Amino acid sequence: MARSSRERDRRRSPTSARHAEAIRLALMETAPAGLKKPRLMVVTELSRSQVVRGLAAYHEVAGEKRWPPLLWSFRDGYHFCEDAVELEEWERHWAEVKATQISSVINGILAGHARLFPKSRWVSYIGAQMNAIQSSLDMIAHPQNQ
């Protein structure tokens, strides 16, 4: 279920939004190069936890404020990306990671729940929903297999 704008604003602190803005400004100064977390901490004068919260806030507000997509790579660290191929590769990787996590939940938790309570409507419902999500993520991660 999509969250309303008010719910998102309540969850996101003004401080983390300021940290996101500081991160955006620091990365704009170094673009197209990126910054790894230790260097980002120095440039923004934020602590590690403030950078982490700022990065999370950045991802939440980027679409609303029309900021460029922010990616992370071993080579470049955090950087803005406007390359369609790189964005699609990152999105496929993200979908594969999430599909693996959901598979772990299905096999590690829901399967046990279903064995303990085989007639549970809840476990049938959640299992069907999780399988559908996993299938969708698999199609995103591996479109050539479809």
Short mmCIF file of N, CA and C in Angstrom, two decimals, residues 13-15 47 57 68-69 76 89 100 109 117:
data_model
loop_
_atom_site.label_atom_id
_atom_site.label_comp_id
_atom_site.label_asym_id
_atom_site.label_seq_id
_atom_site.Cartn_x
_atom_site.Cartn_y
_atom_site.Cartn_z
N SER A 13 12.75 12.59 9.23
CA SER A 13 13.01 13.74 10.09
C SER A 13 13.58 14.90 9.27
N PRO A 14 13.33 16.11 9.70
CA PRO A 14 13.92 17.27 9.00
C PRO A 14 15.44 17.21 9.00
N THR A 15 16.00 16.63 10.05
CA THR A 15 17.46 16.52 10.13
C THR A 15 17.99 15.62 9.04
N SER A 47 28.64 12.60 10.62
CA SER A 47 29.10 11.32 11.17
C SER A 47 28.65 10.19 10.25
N ALA A 57 17.36 9.12 3.36
CA ALA A 57 16.45 10.24 3.08
C ALA A 57 16.59 10.69 1.63
N PRO A 68 18.82 13.78 -9.24
CA PRO A 68 19.28 12.66 -10.07
C PRO A 68 19.39 11.37 -9.25
N PRO A 69 19.25 10.21 -9.91
CA PRO A 69 19.39 8.94 -9.19
C PRO A 69 20.79 8.81 -8.59
N ASP A 76 33.41 3.68 -7.89
CA ASP A 76 33.14 5.11 -7.78
C ASP A 76 32.58 5.56 -6.45
N GLU A 89 21.12 -2.06 -14.95
CA GLU A 89 21.94 -3.10 -14.33
C GLU A 89 21.77 -3.07 -12.81
N THR A 100 15.95 -13.01 -3.69
CA THR A 100 16.65 -13.97 -2.84
C THR A 100 16.19 -13.83 -1.39
N ILE A 109 10.62 -19.28 6.86
CA ILE A 109 9.61 -18.91 7.84
C ILE A 109 8.23 -19.43 7.44
N PHE A 117 0.67 -25.01 10.94
CA PHE A 117 -0.74 -24.65 10.81
C PHE A 117 -1.18 -24.82 9.35
#
